[in-house]
Short mmCIF file of N, CA, C and O in Angstrom, two decimals:
data_model
loop_
_atom_site.label_atom_id
_atom_site.label_comp_id
_atom_site.label_asym_id
_atom_site.label_seq_id
_atom_site.Cartn_x
_atom_site.Cartn_y
_atom_site.Cartn_z
N MET A 19 157.14 22.65 117.87
CA MET A 19 155.70 22.54 118.01
C MET A 19 155.33 22.58 119.49
O MET A 19 156.05 22.08 120.34
N ILE A 20 154.19 23.15 119.78
CA ILE A 20 153.75 23.28 121.16
C ILE A 20 153.00 22.03 121.61
O ILE A 20 152.40 21.34 120.81
N ASP A 21 153.09 21.77 122.89
CA ASP A 21 152.40 20.61 123.47
C ASP A 21 151.05 21.07 123.99
O ASP A 21 150.95 21.66 125.06
N LEU A 22 150.00 20.80 123.22
CA LEU A 22 148.67 21.28 123.59
C LEU A 22 148.02 20.47 124.70
O LEU A 22 147.04 20.90 125.29
N LYS A 23 148.55 19.30 124.98
CA LYS A 23 147.94 18.44 126.00
C LYS A 23 148.69 18.50 127.33
O LYS A 23 148.52 17.64 128.17
N ASN A 24 149.53 19.49 127.51
CA ASN A 24 150.31 19.63 128.73
C ASN A 24 149.39 19.98 129.90
O ASN A 24 148.78 21.04 129.91
N PRO A 25 149.28 19.11 130.89
CA PRO A 25 148.37 19.37 132.01
C PRO A 25 148.87 20.43 132.98
O PRO A 25 148.12 20.87 133.83
N ASN A 26 150.11 20.87 132.84
CA ASN A 26 150.68 21.86 133.76
C ASN A 26 150.29 23.29 133.42
O ASN A 26 150.60 24.21 134.16
N ILE A 27 149.62 23.49 132.30
CA ILE A 27 149.24 24.83 131.88
C ILE A 27 147.85 25.13 132.42
O ILE A 27 146.90 24.42 132.13
N PRO A 28 147.72 26.19 133.23
CA PRO A 28 146.41 26.49 133.82
C PRO A 28 145.42 27.00 132.77
O PRO A 28 145.78 27.75 131.88
N VAL A 29 144.18 26.56 132.91
CA VAL A 29 143.12 27.01 132.01
C VAL A 29 142.45 28.26 132.58
O VAL A 29 141.95 29.10 131.84
N ASN A 30 142.45 28.39 133.88
CA ASN A 30 141.83 29.53 134.55
C ASN A 30 142.86 30.63 134.81
O ASN A 30 144.06 30.44 134.65
N THR A 31 142.38 31.76 135.25
CA THR A 31 143.24 32.88 135.58
C THR A 31 144.17 32.51 136.73
O THR A 31 143.73 31.93 137.73
N THR A 32 145.44 32.86 136.59
CA THR A 32 146.44 32.53 137.60
C THR A 32 147.27 33.78 137.90
O THR A 32 147.59 34.54 137.01
N THR A 33 147.61 33.96 139.16
CA THR A 33 148.47 35.06 139.56
C THR A 33 149.91 34.58 139.58
O THR A 33 150.20 33.53 140.15
N TYR A 34 150.79 35.33 138.95
CA TYR A 34 152.21 34.98 138.91
C TYR A 34 153.02 35.99 139.71
O TYR A 34 152.66 37.16 139.80
N ASP A 35 154.12 35.52 140.25
CA ASP A 35 155.05 36.39 140.97
C ASP A 35 155.78 37.26 139.97
O ASP A 35 156.46 36.76 139.07
N ARG A 36 155.63 38.56 140.09
CA ARG A 36 156.25 39.49 139.16
C ARG A 36 157.77 39.30 139.10
O ARG A 36 158.37 39.38 138.04
N ASN A 37 158.38 39.03 140.23
CA ASN A 37 159.83 38.84 140.27
C ASN A 37 160.25 37.62 139.47
O ASN A 37 161.32 37.61 138.87
N GLN A 38 159.43 36.60 139.48
CA GLN A 38 159.74 35.39 138.73
C GLN A 38 159.58 35.65 137.22
O GLN A 38 160.35 35.13 136.42
N VAL A 39 158.62 36.47 136.85
CA VAL A 39 158.38 36.76 135.43
C VAL A 39 159.51 37.61 134.86
O VAL A 39 159.99 37.36 133.75
N ASP A 40 159.95 38.63 135.59
CA ASP A 40 160.96 39.52 135.02
C ASP A 40 162.40 39.11 135.35
O ASP A 40 163.35 39.77 134.94
N GLU A 41 162.58 38.01 136.04
CA GLU A 41 163.92 37.56 136.43
C GLU A 41 164.90 37.39 135.25
O GLU A 41 166.02 37.88 135.31
N PRO A 42 164.51 36.73 134.15
CA PRO A 42 165.48 36.53 133.06
C PRO A 42 165.94 37.83 132.38
O PRO A 42 167.10 37.93 131.97
N THR A 43 165.06 38.82 132.29
CA THR A 43 165.42 40.05 131.59
C THR A 43 165.71 41.21 132.53
O THR A 43 166.24 42.23 132.11
N GLU A 44 165.29 41.07 133.79
CA GLU A 44 165.39 42.14 134.79
C GLU A 44 164.58 43.37 134.38
O GLU A 44 164.87 44.48 134.81
N ASN A 45 163.59 43.17 133.52
CA ASN A 45 162.74 44.26 133.06
C ASN A 45 161.37 43.66 132.78
O ASN A 45 161.22 42.88 131.84
N ILE A 46 160.37 44.03 133.57
CA ILE A 46 159.04 43.44 133.42
C ILE A 46 158.43 43.75 132.06
O ILE A 46 157.75 42.91 131.48
N TYR A 47 158.67 44.94 131.53
CA TYR A 47 158.08 45.32 130.24
C TYR A 47 158.68 44.50 129.10
O TYR A 47 157.98 44.09 128.18
N GLU A 48 159.97 44.28 129.17
CA GLU A 48 160.62 43.45 128.15
C GLU A 48 160.13 42.01 128.23
O GLU A 48 159.85 41.38 127.21
N ALA A 49 159.98 41.51 129.45
CA ALA A 49 159.49 40.14 129.63
C ALA A 49 158.07 39.99 129.08
O ALA A 49 157.77 39.04 128.36
N ILE A 50 157.22 40.95 129.37
CA ILE A 50 155.84 40.91 128.87
C ILE A 50 155.81 41.02 127.36
O ILE A 50 155.02 40.35 126.68
N SER A 51 156.68 41.83 126.80
CA SER A 51 156.76 41.97 125.34
C SER A 51 157.15 40.64 124.69
O SER A 51 156.56 40.23 123.68
N ILE A 52 158.12 39.97 125.26
CA ILE A 52 158.56 38.67 124.73
C ILE A 52 157.44 37.64 124.85
O ILE A 52 157.15 36.90 123.90
N ILE A 53 156.78 37.62 125.99
CA ILE A 53 155.68 36.67 126.21
C ILE A 53 154.54 36.95 125.23
O ILE A 53 153.95 36.02 124.67
N SER A 54 154.23 38.21 125.00
CA SER A 54 153.12 38.54 124.09
C SER A 54 153.44 38.15 122.65
O SER A 54 152.56 37.67 121.93
N ARG A 55 154.68 38.33 122.24
CA ARG A 55 155.07 37.90 120.88
C ARG A 55 154.95 36.39 120.73
O ARG A 55 154.49 35.89 119.71
N ARG A 56 155.35 35.68 121.77
CA ARG A 56 155.24 34.21 121.72
C ARG A 56 153.78 33.78 121.71
O ARG A 56 153.40 32.84 121.01
N ALA A 57 152.93 34.48 122.47
CA ALA A 57 151.50 34.16 122.50
C ALA A 57 150.89 34.36 121.11
O ALA A 57 150.04 33.56 120.68
N GLU A 58 151.31 35.39 120.40
CA GLU A 58 150.83 35.62 119.03
C GLU A 58 151.24 34.46 118.12
O GLU A 58 150.45 34.00 117.30
N GLN A 59 152.49 34.00 118.26
CA GLN A 59 152.96 32.86 117.46
C GLN A 59 152.14 31.61 117.76
O GLN A 59 151.74 30.88 116.85
N ILE A 60 151.89 31.36 119.03
CA ILE A 60 151.12 30.19 119.44
C ILE A 60 149.70 30.27 118.87
O ILE A 60 149.16 29.29 118.37
N ASN A 61 149.11 31.46 118.95
CA ASN A 61 147.75 31.65 118.44
C ASN A 61 147.68 31.33 116.95
O ASN A 61 146.74 30.65 116.50
N VAL A 62 148.66 31.78 116.18
CA VAL A 62 148.68 31.50 114.74
C VAL A 62 148.82 29.99 114.50
O VAL A 62 148.13 29.43 113.64
N GLU A 63 149.70 29.33 115.25
CA GLU A 63 149.90 27.88 115.10
C GLU A 63 148.61 27.11 115.40
O GLU A 63 148.22 26.22 114.65
N ILE A 64 147.94 27.47 116.50
CA ILE A 64 146.71 26.78 116.89
C ILE A 64 145.62 27.01 115.86
O ILE A 64 144.91 26.08 115.47
N LYS A 65 145.50 28.24 115.40
CA LYS A 65 144.47 28.56 114.42
C LYS A 65 144.68 27.79 113.12
O LYS A 65 143.75 27.23 112.55
N LYS A 66 145.93 27.74 112.66
CA LYS A 66 146.24 27.01 111.43
C LYS A 66 145.94 25.52 111.59
O LYS A 66 145.33 24.90 110.72
N GLU A 67 146.33 24.96 112.72
CA GLU A 67 146.09 23.55 112.99
C GLU A 67 144.59 23.25 113.05
O GLU A 67 144.12 22.25 112.49
N LEU A 68 143.82 24.13 113.69
CA LEU A 68 142.37 23.95 113.77
C LEU A 68 141.73 23.99 112.39
O LEU A 68 140.91 23.13 112.05
N ILE A 69 142.10 24.96 111.59
CA ILE A 69 141.52 25.09 110.24
C ILE A 69 141.86 23.86 109.41
O ILE A 69 141.01 23.33 108.70
N ASP A 70 143.11 23.39 109.51
CA ASP A 70 143.51 22.18 108.75
C ASP A 70 142.68 20.97 109.17
O ASP A 70 142.22 20.20 108.32
N LYS A 71 142.46 20.81 110.47
CA LYS A 71 141.68 19.66 110.94
C LYS A 71 140.22 19.77 110.55
O LYS A 71 139.59 18.77 110.20
N LEU A 72 139.67 20.97 110.59
CA LEU A 72 138.27 21.14 110.20
C LEU A 72 138.07 20.89 108.70
O LEU A 72 137.04 20.38 108.28
N GLU A 73 139.07 21.26 107.91
CA GLU A 73 138.99 21.03 106.46
C GLU A 73 138.95 19.54 106.13
O GLU A 73 138.35 19.15 105.14
N GLU A 74 139.58 18.72 106.95
CA GLU A 74 139.57 17.27 106.72
C GLU A 74 138.16 16.71 106.76
O GLU A 74 137.84 15.76 106.05
N PHE A 75 137.30 17.30 107.58
CA PHE A 75 135.95 16.78 107.77
C PHE A 75 134.90 17.56 106.99
O PHE A 75 133.71 17.25 107.08
N ALA A 76 135.30 18.58 106.26
CA ALA A 76 134.32 19.42 105.55
C ALA A 76 133.65 18.63 104.43
O ALA A 76 134.29 17.88 103.70
N THR A 77 132.35 18.81 104.33
CA THR A 77 131.60 18.23 103.22
C THR A 77 130.97 19.37 102.44
O THR A 77 130.29 20.23 103.01
N TYR A 78 131.23 19.41 101.17
CA TYR A 78 130.76 20.50 100.34
C TYR A 78 129.51 20.07 99.57
O TYR A 78 129.45 18.97 99.04
N ASN A 79 128.54 20.94 99.51
CA ASN A 79 127.33 20.69 98.76
C ASN A 79 127.36 21.59 97.54
O ASN A 79 127.30 22.82 97.66
N ASP A 80 127.46 21.01 96.35
CA ASP A 80 127.62 21.79 95.13
C ASP A 80 126.41 22.67 94.82
O ASP A 80 126.56 23.78 94.31
N SER A 81 125.22 22.21 95.14
CA SER A 81 124.04 22.98 94.77
C SER A 81 123.86 24.23 95.63
O SER A 81 123.45 25.26 95.13
N LEU A 82 124.15 24.14 96.91
CA LEU A 82 123.95 25.28 97.79
C LEU A 82 125.24 26.05 98.06
O LEU A 82 125.21 27.13 98.60
N GLU A 83 126.36 25.47 97.67
CA GLU A 83 127.68 26.05 97.90
C GLU A 83 127.88 26.40 99.38
O GLU A 83 128.40 27.45 99.73
N GLU A 84 127.43 25.52 100.24
CA GLU A 84 127.62 25.70 101.68
C GLU A 84 128.47 24.57 102.22
O GLU A 84 128.53 23.49 101.65
N ILE A 85 129.09 24.84 103.33
CA ILE A 85 129.86 23.81 104.03
C ILE A 85 129.04 23.40 105.24
O ILE A 85 128.67 24.22 106.07
N PHE A 86 128.72 22.12 105.31
CA PHE A 86 127.94 21.63 106.43
C PHE A 86 128.87 21.05 107.49
O PHE A 86 129.79 20.32 107.17
N GLU A 87 128.61 21.41 108.74
CA GLU A 87 129.40 20.86 109.83
C GLU A 87 128.88 19.47 110.18
O GLU A 87 127.69 19.23 110.18
N ASN A 88 129.78 18.59 110.46
CA ASN A 88 129.37 17.27 110.91
C ASN A 88 129.85 17.05 112.34
O ASN A 88 130.47 17.92 112.94
N LYS A 89 129.57 15.90 112.86
CA LYS A 89 129.87 15.60 114.26
C LYS A 89 131.38 15.70 114.55
O LYS A 89 131.78 16.20 115.59
N GLU A 90 132.22 15.24 113.62
CA GLU A 90 133.67 15.28 113.82
C GLU A 90 134.16 16.73 113.93
O GLU A 90 135.02 17.04 114.75
N GLN A 91 133.62 17.61 113.11
CA GLN A 91 134.02 19.02 113.16
C GLN A 91 133.66 19.63 114.51
O GLN A 91 134.44 20.40 115.08
N ILE A 92 132.50 19.29 115.02
CA ILE A 92 132.06 19.82 116.31
C ILE A 92 132.97 19.32 117.43
O ILE A 92 133.37 20.09 118.31
N GLU A 93 133.35 18.04 117.39
CA GLU A 93 134.23 17.49 118.41
C GLU A 93 135.61 18.15 118.37
O GLU A 93 136.20 18.45 119.41
N VAL A 94 136.14 18.37 117.16
CA VAL A 94 137.43 19.04 117.02
C VAL A 94 137.34 20.46 117.58
O VAL A 94 138.22 20.91 118.31
N SER A 95 136.28 21.17 117.26
CA SER A 95 136.10 22.53 117.75
C SER A 95 136.02 22.57 119.28
O SER A 95 136.61 23.43 119.91
N LYS A 96 135.30 21.62 119.85
CA LYS A 96 135.18 21.57 121.32
C LYS A 96 136.54 21.29 121.97
O LYS A 96 136.85 21.86 123.02
N PHE A 97 137.35 20.44 121.34
CA PHE A 97 138.68 20.16 121.87
C PHE A 97 139.51 21.45 121.92
O PHE A 97 140.15 21.74 122.93
N TYR A 98 139.48 22.22 120.84
CA TYR A 98 140.28 23.45 120.79
C TYR A 98 139.73 24.52 121.72
O TYR A 98 140.48 25.36 122.20
N GLU A 99 138.44 24.51 121.98
CA GLU A 99 137.86 25.47 122.92
C GLU A 99 138.32 25.20 124.35
O GLU A 99 138.42 26.12 125.15
N ARG A 100 138.58 23.94 124.68
CA ARG A 100 139.00 23.57 126.04
C ARG A 100 140.49 23.78 126.28
O ARG A 100 140.95 23.65 127.41
N LEU A 101 141.24 24.06 125.25
CA LEU A 101 142.69 24.24 125.41
C LEU A 101 143.00 25.49 126.22
O LEU A 101 142.21 26.43 126.23
N PRO A 102 144.16 25.51 126.86
CA PRO A 102 144.59 26.75 127.53
C PRO A 102 144.78 27.86 126.48
O PRO A 102 145.10 27.58 125.33
N LYS A 103 144.57 29.07 126.89
CA LYS A 103 144.71 30.20 125.98
C LYS A 103 146.19 30.40 125.61
O LYS A 103 147.09 30.04 126.38
N PRO A 104 146.45 30.97 124.43
CA PRO A 104 147.84 31.16 123.98
C PRO A 104 148.71 31.93 124.98
O PRO A 104 149.87 31.60 125.16
N HIS A 105 148.15 32.93 125.65
CA HIS A 105 148.97 33.67 126.61
C HIS A 105 149.36 32.81 127.81
O HIS A 105 150.45 32.95 128.34
N ALA A 106 148.48 31.89 128.21
CA ALA A 106 148.81 31.00 129.33
C ALA A 106 149.93 30.03 128.93
O ALA A 106 150.83 29.74 129.73
N ILE A 107 149.87 29.54 127.69
CA ILE A 107 150.92 28.66 127.19
C ILE A 107 152.25 29.42 127.12
O ILE A 107 153.29 28.91 127.53
N ALA A 108 152.20 30.66 126.62
CA ALA A 108 153.42 31.47 126.49
C ALA A 108 154.04 31.77 127.86
O ALA A 108 155.26 31.69 128.02
N ILE A 109 153.22 32.08 128.84
CA ILE A 109 153.74 32.36 130.18
C ILE A 109 154.39 31.11 130.76
O ILE A 109 155.47 31.17 131.34
N GLN A 110 153.74 29.97 130.58
CA GLN A 110 154.30 28.71 131.09
C GLN A 110 155.65 28.42 130.41
O GLN A 110 156.60 28.01 131.07
N GLU A 111 155.72 28.64 129.10
CA GLU A 111 156.99 28.44 128.39
C GLU A 111 158.05 29.40 128.92
O GLU A 111 159.22 29.02 129.07
N TRP A 112 157.68 30.63 129.19
CA TRP A 112 158.62 31.63 129.70
C TRP A 112 159.16 31.23 131.07
O TRP A 112 160.36 31.30 131.33
N LEU A 113 158.27 30.80 131.94
CA LEU A 113 158.67 30.45 133.30
C LEU A 113 159.50 29.16 133.36
O LEU A 113 160.23 28.94 134.32
N THR A 114 159.40 28.33 132.34
CA THR A 114 160.18 27.09 132.30
C THR A 114 161.35 27.19 131.33
O THR A 114 161.89 26.17 130.91
N ASP A 115 161.72 28.40 130.96
CA ASP A 115 162.89 28.68 130.09
C ASP A 115 162.82 27.97 128.74
O ASP A 115 163.83 27.48 128.24
N LYS A 116 161.64 27.92 128.14
CA LYS A 116 161.50 27.29 126.83
C LYS A 116 161.42 28.31 125.70
O LYS A 116 161.26 27.94 124.55
N ILE A 117 161.52 29.59 126.03
CA ILE A 117 161.48 30.65 125.01
C ILE A 117 162.89 31.20 124.86
O ILE A 117 163.51 31.65 125.82
N TYR A 118 163.37 31.17 123.62
CA TYR A 118 164.68 31.76 123.34
C TYR A 118 164.46 33.22 122.98
O TYR A 118 163.57 33.55 122.19
N TYR A 119 165.26 34.09 123.53
CA TYR A 119 165.20 35.51 123.19
C TYR A 119 166.60 36.07 123.25
O TYR A 119 167.51 35.50 123.86
N ARG A 120 166.78 37.19 122.58
CA ARG A 120 168.06 37.90 122.67
C ARG A 120 167.81 39.38 122.53
O ARG A 120 166.85 39.80 121.89
N ASN A 121 168.67 40.16 123.12
CA ASN A 121 168.55 41.61 123.06
C ASN A 121 169.38 42.10 121.89
O ASN A 121 170.61 42.04 121.92
N THR A 122 168.73 42.59 120.86
CA THR A 122 169.46 43.02 119.65
C THR A 122 170.26 44.29 119.90
O THR A 122 171.24 44.53 119.20
N GLU A 123 169.89 45.09 120.89
CA GLU A 123 170.67 46.29 121.21
C GLU A 123 172.04 45.91 121.76
O GLU A 123 173.04 46.53 121.44
N GLU A 124 172.07 44.88 122.60
CA GLU A 124 173.35 44.42 123.14
C GLU A 124 174.21 43.80 122.06
O GLU A 124 175.43 43.95 122.06
N ASP A 125 173.59 43.10 121.10
CA ASP A 125 174.33 42.48 120.00
C ASP A 125 174.99 43.54 119.10
O ASP A 125 176.10 43.36 118.62
N SER A 126 174.31 44.67 118.90
CA SER A 126 174.84 45.69 118.00
C SER A 126 175.96 46.50 118.65
O SER A 126 176.78 47.11 117.95
N GLN A 127 176.05 46.51 119.98
CA GLN A 127 177.09 47.26 120.68
C GLN A 127 178.43 46.53 120.68
O GLN A 127 179.47 47.12 120.90
N GLU A 128 178.40 45.25 120.44
CA GLU A 128 179.65 44.46 120.51
C GLU A 128 180.50 44.63 119.31
O GLU A 128 180.30 45.07 118.30
#
């Protein structure tokens, strides 16, 4: 599970050293591909968690068949809006060696 309250993840745009990003793979395109796949995974996790939390506070009106938002739903939504973006979390995980990856081409040659 990802740590959404990690203060070390920048919320704003940040410039990274290209050499630091591609150091583990020695290929910037491969590194970006790995980071983007992880960002997609993080996005799915965050979205699922948000939907689950919003469902806890949902109140259904049988006559109008509408879901009314209450104060708790708005607070939960605001919390998730302030979180770092999935790509920023993925880059931070990559730079701190928290993403496991392997090259399947090298595995098949052995």
